[in-house]
Amino acid sequence: MALCMGCMQEIGNNTVCPACGFDNSEKQQAPFLPYGTVLMNRYIIGIGIDTNGESTRYLGFDKQTGDVVIVCEYLPMGLFNREEDAVEVKVNYEDRLAFNKQKDEFLNYYKILSDLRELSALQNVNNIFEENNTAYVVMEDEDLIPFEEYVQRSNGSLEWDIARPLFMPVISALEALHKRGVGHYAIAPKNMYITSSGKIKITGFATENERKRGTVLKSQLFSGAAAPEQYDDNFPLDDITDIYGFSATLFYALTGHLPKSAPERRKDSRLLMSTTTVKKLPPHVVSALANGLQVERENRITDFDELRSQLSVAHTAKAIQDEISRTASMNLSRSDDDKKQRNGMSHVSIVIISAAITVLVLGIAGVFWLMQNPLAPMFGGGNSNTQPSTESTEWTGPTIPSFLGKTFDEVQKEVENDKSITVYRTYTDEYSDDYAEGKIMSQSPAGGSKVTQDDSILISVTISKGSQMRELPNIEGELLEQAAQDIAANGLLATPEYQYNDKYAEGRVVGYKQHQPGDTLEYGTNVTIIVSHGAEPKASGSGNSAAASN
């Protein structure tokens, strides 16, 4: 049975898979396992899915069950080497202690994960074993939709009623991990998926050493979701760290964008959320997000019970309702006759008055929250919908200034002395053929709109990402570093591939692997560029030796 290494479907005698288009004549580059490697005489290894500083995940096939699986291989970058087409990992003598210590932590981590199979938000671990001088974890492969794609399909953000049942099981999963002495520390939109049954699955598992700076492993942190302490060398991580990542991911689900990165928020801790979003969310959810995303750990929500509680109901409202329920229970325990004799009120009257008190006190509590909540200043933004100009030809009063075509920094300097105007960036940048990258392409309220009140004016602006399609520059003959900079300046990414070349010296760029200068590609596309290894070494005088022997 011939399998496609790109999707694990049968391909017969085909080289290019008719199902996924993968070219099975290609080789998987070292240090990753060659295509078709069989582990434990059971698991066939296919294409690499992703890698971090600690491990690499491959698509795999279980010959015993006939299932497609995910195989995770312990591969701590910098602590090992593996030759081309080889399967055994080789470790230098001076790295062996660090390699083995990290491997033991890797195995222990996944054994704990395997014990928590009953939690719906966690990926199921099917097998753990050692082979090839390293360790492997086999996990269940499901039909999953990337969480970012799911949010985009939902008009760019989720309603709270949709997000709540999705995220509550994640709290339980994180709580269970921490009770066993480990955490996730990389809860982020890129590590979340939606199953066909409409539940969240968490991926991106790794030990603590991979999720902070200053360890022997090359750390992998997710900007906007990684907590501030993860950027500090060897800072101990705990449940407070995971609460930050959870809150950032929930923030993304409800707003369509992540908070600024933790290093940026150490300078400016505000969370940019449009007033439209704030208004549609329950106040206790806004408060919980702010509490979970506090930059200073001592101000952040400290445990999962508290996180669950703050997302479930507003504390003030709950306390008021508990008190009303307690009072009502005390009153109702007395007979109707006693109540009538004592104060002339019936059971119905008490219920009506209690309800009236509830509405009144909750209303007061709501106003109090808006006026006194110290978290409110963390949020800024304007209406997310761009409104057409309301300027009238007869209007002679003040109008909203237009910021179109300016950079956000220019606008900030322009209004810094005008206390009546506050400008917020929506952080939902969009493509535009009319405005260059970094320029403001739209604002709300629109420029020219009437100013009919004396209060502070809130203006939200959207920044252009430039044109969606970008042109490949001519990089032939350039040094690799310069070529990468030129490509990046056009909003594209580059991956080098080295080949021997007689025309260009080592380190010079030969050209693109699959493209030509002038080709247009979508913003953010990764292209492969061929870099010269220098002239190919010639064979060492084998002909002369043969002649001499004659």
XYZ file of C-alpha atoms in Angstrom:
550
model
C 0.000 0.000 0.000
C 1.598 3.247 -1.178
C 0.765 6.244 1.004
C 1.104 9.933 0.274
C 3.547 11.438 2.780
C 1.582 14.686 2.683
C -1.857 13.377 3.679
C -1.471 9.596 4.347
C -4.030 8.666 1.693
C -3.380 5.802 -0.754
C -1.865 7.031 -4.030
C -1.166 3.784 -5.922
C 1.547 4.365 -8.545
C 1.187 8.167 -8.519
C 4.087 10.354 -7.471
C 2.044 13.539 -7.092
C -0.903 12.909 -4.788
C -4.252 13.442 -6.559
C -5.873 14.317 -3.211
C -3.495 16.946 -1.770
C -1.015 17.647 -4.573
C 2.045 16.642 -2.534
C 5.081 15.579 -4.585
C 6.235 12.318 -3.017
C 9.518 12.357 -4.934
C 10.804 15.107 -2.627
C 12.950 14.404 0.432
C 12.443 15.641 3.969
C 15.428 17.770 4.917
C 17.681 16.892 7.857
C 17.502 16.983 10.826
C 13.953 15.753 10.409
C 13.033 12.097 9.875
C 13.077 10.899 6.253
C 9.691 10.264 4.641
C 8.515 6.708 5.184
C 10.522 6.094 8.371
C 8.792 3.386 10.443
C 8.857 3.656 14.242
C 8.174 0.662 16.512
C 7.440 -1.272 13.310
C 4.072 0.475 13.476
C 4.069 4.230 12.784
C 4.925 5.541 9.300
C 6.350 9.074 9.349
C 5.220 11.651 6.800
C 5.576 15.382 6.351
C 6.671 17.628 9.226
C 3.769 19.763 10.475
C 5.564 22.214 12.745
C 8.587 22.500 14.993
C 9.759 24.479 18.021
C 12.920 24.539 20.092
C 12.001 21.291 21.854
C 10.158 19.003 19.439
C 8.819 18.437 15.940
C 5.404 17.129 14.942
C 4.914 14.876 11.902
C 1.892 13.516 10.139
C 1.897 9.760 10.691
C 0.031 6.561 9.902
C -0.680 3.774 12.392
C -0.347 0.464 10.519
C -2.004 -1.386 13.384
C -5.219 0.649 13.513
C -5.234 2.189 10.044
C -5.590 5.675 11.571
C -3.839 8.878 10.644
C -1.993 10.147 13.732
C 0.313 12.939 14.889
C 3.819 11.867 15.954
C 5.808 14.257 18.127
C 9.596 13.724 18.214
C 11.828 15.158 20.942
C 14.341 17.282 18.982
C 15.901 19.991 21.177
C 17.549 22.350 18.706
C 21.228 22.926 19.453
C 21.626 19.815 21.602
C 21.837 17.137 18.879
C 22.623 16.442 15.238
C 21.259 14.013 12.669
C 22.823 13.311 9.316
C 20.957 13.380 6.015
C 18.721 10.292 5.527
C 19.619 9.041 9.049
C 17.085 8.276 11.781
C 19.289 8.063 14.893
C 19.887 11.213 16.876
C 23.518 11.879 17.853
C 24.372 13.938 20.945
C 27.733 15.563 21.630
C 29.427 14.474 24.830
C 29.229 17.947 26.388
C 25.452 18.168 25.642
C 24.410 14.712 26.827
C 23.424 15.741 30.391
C 21.256 18.638 29.213
C 19.761 16.496 26.421
C 18.802 13.642 28.757
C 17.476 15.939 31.482
C 15.214 17.743 29.024
C 14.135 14.407 27.519
C 13.047 13.120 30.939
C 10.987 16.290 31.469
C 9.495 15.874 27.981
C 8.453 12.278 28.727
C 7.047 13.174 32.152
C 5.047 16.040 30.669
C 3.336 13.844 28.086
C 2.693 11.059 30.599
C 0.718 13.567 32.658
C -1.112 14.676 29.518
C -1.906 11.028 28.740
C -3.516 10.621 32.185
C -5.958 13.462 31.453
C -7.706 11.890 28.460
C -11.155 12.553 29.895
C -10.790 16.325 29.430
C -12.408 17.318 26.141
C -10.114 20.297 25.501
C -6.893 18.236 25.525
C -5.499 16.179 22.654
C -5.526 12.455 23.389
C -2.106 10.800 23.770
C -2.135 7.240 22.371
C 1.461 6.111 22.913
C 4.795 7.216 24.389
C 8.086 5.437 23.654
C 11.833 5.874 23.121
C 13.697 4.977 19.938
C 16.564 6.301 17.811
C 18.214 7.773 20.934
C 15.264 10.125 21.445
C 11.583 10.035 22.504
C 8.253 9.987 20.679
C 4.632 10.781 21.517
C 1.755 9.576 19.321
C -1.383 11.693 19.486
C -4.837 11.429 18.034
C -5.428 13.278 14.762
C -8.878 14.791 14.393
C -10.710 16.747 11.733
C -9.935 20.190 13.113
C -10.537 23.777 11.996
C -7.870 26.326 13.051
C -9.370 28.612 15.679
C -8.240 31.727 13.807
C -10.097 30.520 10.717
C -13.182 29.765 12.825
C -13.178 33.311 14.221
C -12.737 34.819 10.768
C -15.669 32.764 9.472
C -17.718 34.214 12.344
C -17.439 37.774 10.985
C -14.101 38.338 12.682
C -15.175 37.885 16.311
C -17.425 35.749 18.507
C -20.436 36.733 20.584
C -19.996 36.065 24.309
C -22.813 33.492 24.270
C -20.821 31.521 21.676
C -17.398 31.994 23.264
C -18.419 31.104 26.821
C -19.218 27.368 26.293
C -16.124 27.043 24.087
C -13.688 28.472 26.640
C -14.988 27.121 29.944
C -13.623 23.575 29.258
C -10.221 25.163 28.572
C -10.185 26.539 32.127
C -10.881 23.027 33.455
C -8.098 21.557 31.306
C -5.537 24.129 32.446
C -6.617 23.690 36.056
C -6.110 19.912 35.782
C -2.630 20.339 34.260
C -1.522 22.675 37.024
C -2.835 20.349 39.719
C -0.433 17.743 38.262
C 2.462 20.207 38.446
C 2.738 21.294 34.796
C 1.219 24.019 32.640
C 0.672 24.829 28.987
C 2.161 28.352 28.836
C 1.361 28.827 25.153
C -2.410 29.256 25.094
C -2.833 31.323 21.935
C -5.141 31.391 18.893
C -2.526 29.486 16.855
C -2.624 26.605 19.360
C -6.426 26.262 19.400
C -8.648 24.281 17.035
C -12.353 23.607 16.695
C -13.544 20.010 16.311
C -16.319 18.913 13.977
C -18.534 18.629 17.072
C -17.955 22.298 17.932
C -15.510 21.985 20.833
C -12.082 23.520 21.412
C -8.932 21.396 21.282
C -5.617 22.700 22.622
C -2.345 21.886 20.835
C 1.182 23.309 21.087
C 2.227 21.344 24.167
C 5.793 21.713 25.445
C 7.638 21.738 28.746
C 8.151 24.921 30.740
C 11.722 25.285 29.447
C 10.414 25.878 25.920
C 8.020 28.608 27.077
C 10.387 31.057 28.734
C 13.645 32.791 28.053
C 17.016 31.835 29.510
C 16.936 28.012 29.268
C 19.016 25.643 27.140
C 16.123 25.399 24.678
C 15.353 27.943 21.991
C 12.135 29.444 23.380
C 8.931 29.760 21.381
C 6.639 32.535 22.630
C 3.448 33.778 20.959
C 3.372 37.564 20.757
C 0.253 39.068 22.305
C -0.559 35.904 24.259
C 2.704 35.265 26.130
C 2.721 36.775 29.627
C 5.291 39.467 30.540
C 7.179 37.135 32.884
C 7.857 34.717 30.012
C 10.204 37.306 28.520
C 12.319 37.378 31.705
C 15.190 34.917 31.951
C 14.283 31.806 33.961
C 11.280 33.381 35.675
C 9.188 30.587 37.301
C 5.925 30.033 35.417
C 2.642 29.075 37.093
C -1.140 29.203 36.757
C -1.041 33.025 36.723
C 1.013 32.777 33.523
C -1.542 30.529 31.830
C -4.370 32.834 32.974
C -2.731 35.635 30.952
C -2.535 33.473 27.799
C -6.118 32.278 28.274
C -7.387 35.833 28.749
C -5.455 37.055 25.693
C -6.958 34.284 23.544
C -10.469 35.017 24.822
C -9.805 38.712 24.125
C -8.901 37.721 20.541
C -12.080 35.671 20.185
C -14.289 38.567 21.337
C -12.496 41.410 19.515
C -10.788 39.798 16.514
C -7.282 40.875 17.560
C -4.744 40.038 20.246
C -3.508 42.532 22.816
C -0.184 44.206 22.114
C 2.882 42.120 22.982
C 3.858 41.986 26.652
C 7.045 44.079 26.162
C 4.903 46.788 24.517
C 2.282 46.602 27.271
C 4.959 47.158 29.894
C 5.264 50.640 28.354
C 1.539 51.155 27.687
C -0.753 48.690 29.444
C -4.008 49.775 27.784
C -6.140 47.178 26.020
C -7.489 48.543 22.764
C -11.125 47.546 22.411
C -13.718 49.463 20.404
C -16.623 50.968 22.295
C -18.947 48.891 20.115
C -17.327 45.708 21.460
C -17.349 46.971 25.052
C -21.050 47.804 24.839
C -22.051 44.377 23.538
C -20.131 42.464 26.235
C -21.444 41.944 29.765
C -19.588 44.327 32.129
C -18.284 41.446 34.247
C -16.634 39.882 31.152
C -14.863 43.156 30.320
C -13.708 43.363 33.931
C -12.516 39.727 33.920
C -10.501 40.293 30.731
C -8.824 43.320 32.247
C -8.056 41.425 35.457
C -6.667 38.445 33.558
C -4.458 40.655 31.372
C -2.865 42.765 34.077
C 0.802 43.312 33.242
C 1.839 43.133 36.895
C 1.401 39.591 38.216
C 0.291 40.740 41.661
C -2.697 42.517 40.072
C -3.696 39.569 37.866
C -6.312 36.897 38.600
C -4.417 34.327 40.653
C -6.284 31.032 40.243
C -8.656 29.245 37.911
C -11.587 29.216 40.321
C -11.448 32.999 40.474
C -11.142 33.215 36.669
C -14.156 30.945 36.248
C -16.117 32.953 38.799
C -15.344 36.331 37.247
C -16.379 35.096 33.804
C -19.569 33.534 35.140
C -21.245 36.448 36.934
C -20.495 39.950 38.125
C -19.495 39.832 41.799
C -21.582 42.838 42.868
C -24.702 41.552 41.168
C -24.178 38.071 42.613
C -23.753 39.435 46.139
C -26.911 41.525 45.814
C -28.900 38.610 44.434
C -27.629 36.284 47.198
C -28.692 38.792 49.833
C -32.150 39.203 48.278
C -32.558 35.429 48.042
C -31.491 35.040 51.679
C -33.924 37.722 52.867
C -36.741 36.313 50.769
C -36.117 32.825 52.176
C -36.280 34.136 55.724
C -39.534 35.954 55.045
C -41.133 33.089 53.166
C -40.375 30.710 55.998
C -42.924 32.543 58.083
C -46.588 31.935 57.479
C -48.621 34.337 55.350
C -50.780 35.084 58.398
C -47.767 36.113 60.467
C -46.549 38.385 57.686
C -49.970 39.981 57.226
C -50.319 40.536 60.955
C -46.783 41.974 61.184
C -46.624 44.300 58.214
C -49.714 43.783 56.099
C -47.749 42.543 53.039
C -48.637 39.452 51.057
C -46.241 36.920 49.527
C -46.799 38.513 46.110
C -46.001 41.957 47.490
C -42.705 40.753 48.890
C -41.721 39.209 45.554
C -42.658 42.403 43.665
C -40.769 44.614 46.088
C -37.769 42.268 46.053
C -37.722 42.387 42.258
C -37.946 46.164 42.312
C -35.071 46.340 44.791
C -33.032 44.004 42.544
C -33.537 46.226 39.496
C -32.785 49.378 41.458
C -29.658 48.074 43.169
C -28.316 46.426 40.006
C -28.860 49.684 38.145
C -26.951 51.569 40.831
C -24.233 48.908 40.775
C -23.928 49.252 37.018
C -23.524 53.014 37.221
C -21.057 52.570 40.090
C -19.013 50.121 37.975
C -18.843 52.518 35.049
C -17.863 55.441 37.282
C -15.531 53.761 39.746
C -14.079 50.629 38.095
C -10.328 51.244 38.035
C -10.007 48.923 35.044
C -12.111 51.081 32.741
C -9.185 53.322 31.662
C -7.421 50.223 30.292
C -9.849 50.128 27.407
C -9.956 52.554 24.509
C -11.389 52.717 21.029
C -14.161 54.100 18.949
C -17.085 52.670 17.072
C -15.720 49.950 14.801
C -17.976 50.914 11.918
C -16.836 53.791 9.692
C -19.672 56.303 9.513
C -20.236 58.576 6.521
C -19.624 62.285 6.965
C -22.541 64.076 8.603
C -21.271 67.536 7.701
C -23.969 69.820 6.380
C -23.353 72.678 3.964
C -25.007 74.980 6.525
C -22.900 73.753 9.474
C -20.471 76.437 10.648
C -19.410 74.785 13.918
C -16.366 72.580 14.638
C -15.842 69.317 12.715
C -13.849 66.114 13.169
C -10.383 66.431 11.599
C -9.392 63.987 8.857
C -6.343 61.803 9.569
C -6.434 59.798 6.331
C -3.016 59.252 4.774
C -1.089 60.047 7.957
C 0.792 57.641 10.193
C -0.546 56.870 13.660
C 2.554 58.425 15.258
C 2.009 61.630 13.272
C -1.578 61.839 14.482
C -0.581 61.167 18.096
C 1.838 64.100 17.971
C -0.769 66.249 16.225
C -3.381 65.803 18.976
C -1.121 65.472 22.033
C -1.893 69.042 23.137
C -5.596 68.849 22.280
C -7.267 67.421 25.387
C -10.643 67.189 23.608
C -9.508 64.488 21.115
C -8.372 60.947 21.836
C -7.289 58.779 18.904
C -7.221 54.976 19.205
C -5.883 52.405 16.787
C -8.298 49.527 16.073
C -5.414 47.032 15.574
C -7.418 45.330 12.858
C -5.145 46.455 10.021
C -6.511 45.938 6.511
C -5.150 45.748 2.985
C -5.505 48.820 0.789
C -4.430 49.671 -2.743
C -5.081 53.368 -2.043
C -2.996 53.875 1.107
C 0.619 52.873 1.675
C 1.555 50.472 4.450
C 1.474 52.207 7.838
C -0.900 54.981 6.717
C -4.378 55.557 8.153
C -6.940 54.295 5.632
C -10.202 54.930 7.510
C -11.459 56.532 10.687
C -14.616 56.683 12.770
C -16.210 59.209 13.063
C -15.280 60.304 9.555
C -13.386 63.516 8.897
C -15.756 66.455 8.491
C -18.393 65.040 10.862
C -20.103 67.591 13.103
C -18.882 68.136 16.642
C -22.040 68.879 18.582
C -20.914 68.238 22.156
C -18.284 69.506 24.537
C -17.246 66.083 25.763
C -14.030 64.307 24.755
C -14.059 63.069 21.155
C -13.028 59.443 20.605
C -11.731 58.632 17.121
C -10.739 55.108 16.044
C -8.448 54.687 13.041
C -7.618 51.683 10.867
C -4.068 51.306 9.529
C -3.313 50.109 6.008
C -1.191 47.008 5.467
C -0.577 48.217 1.913
C -1.515 46.238 -1.166
C -2.343 42.589 -0.621
C -0.283 41.540 -3.647
C 3.479 42.278 -3.455
C 6.171 42.176 -6.134
C 9.328 40.074 -5.815
C 12.481 42.216 -6.117
C 15.542 41.266 -8.164
C 17.982 39.744 -5.657
C 20.338 37.838 -7.943
C 23.968 38.170 -6.826
C 23.151 39.808 -3.498
C 24.395 38.585 -0.145
C 21.785 36.518 1.699
C 21.236 39.135 4.419
C 20.646 41.938 1.912
C 18.323 39.772 -0.190
C 16.252 38.852 2.871
C 15.958 42.544 3.788
C 14.847 43.482 0.260
C 12.204 40.754 0.267
C 11.005 41.699 3.751
C 10.713 45.344 2.673
C 8.115 44.160 0.156
C 6.102 42.381 2.879
C 7.287 38.880 1.964
C 9.339 36.217 3.761
C 12.341 34.214 2.564
C 13.773 30.766 3.315
C 17.268 29.956 1.985
C 18.159 26.709 0.240
C 21.844 26.075 -0.461
C 23.226 24.626 -3.699
C 26.638 24.442 -5.327
C 27.031 27.063 -8.037
C 29.984 27.941 -10.296
C 28.782 31.452 -11.114
C 28.310 32.952 -7.652
C 30.581 32.882 -4.613
C 29.464 31.225 -1.407
C 26.756 33.221 0.361
C 25.568 34.991 -2.808
C 21.983 34.547 -4.005
C 21.488 32.619 -7.249
C 17.787 33.473 -7.531
C 14.326 32.254 -6.591
C 13.550 28.539 -6.547
C 10.039 28.680 -7.989
C 9.545 32.342 -8.911
C 11.007 35.154 -10.986
C 11.678 38.814 -10.119
C 8.520 40.799 -10.777
C 6.141 37.989 -9.803
C 3.357 39.185 -7.495
C 2.510 37.200 -4.368
C 0.163 37.699 -1.437
C 1.505 39.689 1.505
C 3.317 37.416 3.998
C 4.055 34.645 1.470
C 7.233 32.673 2.180
C 9.452 32.153 -0.868
C 12.511 29.912 -1.215
C 15.687 31.515 -2.493
C 18.699 29.576 -3.788
C 21.974 30.564 -2.113
C 25.338 29.509 -3.500
C 27.532 27.051 -1.613
C 30.347 28.010 -3.958
C 31.776 25.824 -6.711
C 31.208 22.114 -6.313
C 34.414 20.362 -5.114
C 36.091 18.388 -7.848
C 37.010 14.670 -7.433
C 40.550 14.223 -6.055
C 42.742 12.944 -8.955
C 41.178 9.494 -9.334
C 42.098 9.379 -13.038
C 45.838 9.844 -12.428
C 45.874 7.083 -9.863
C 44.271 4.716 -12.334
C 46.812 5.599 -15.059
C 49.731 5.078 -12.705
C 48.522 1.637 -11.760
C 48.565 0.608 -15.406
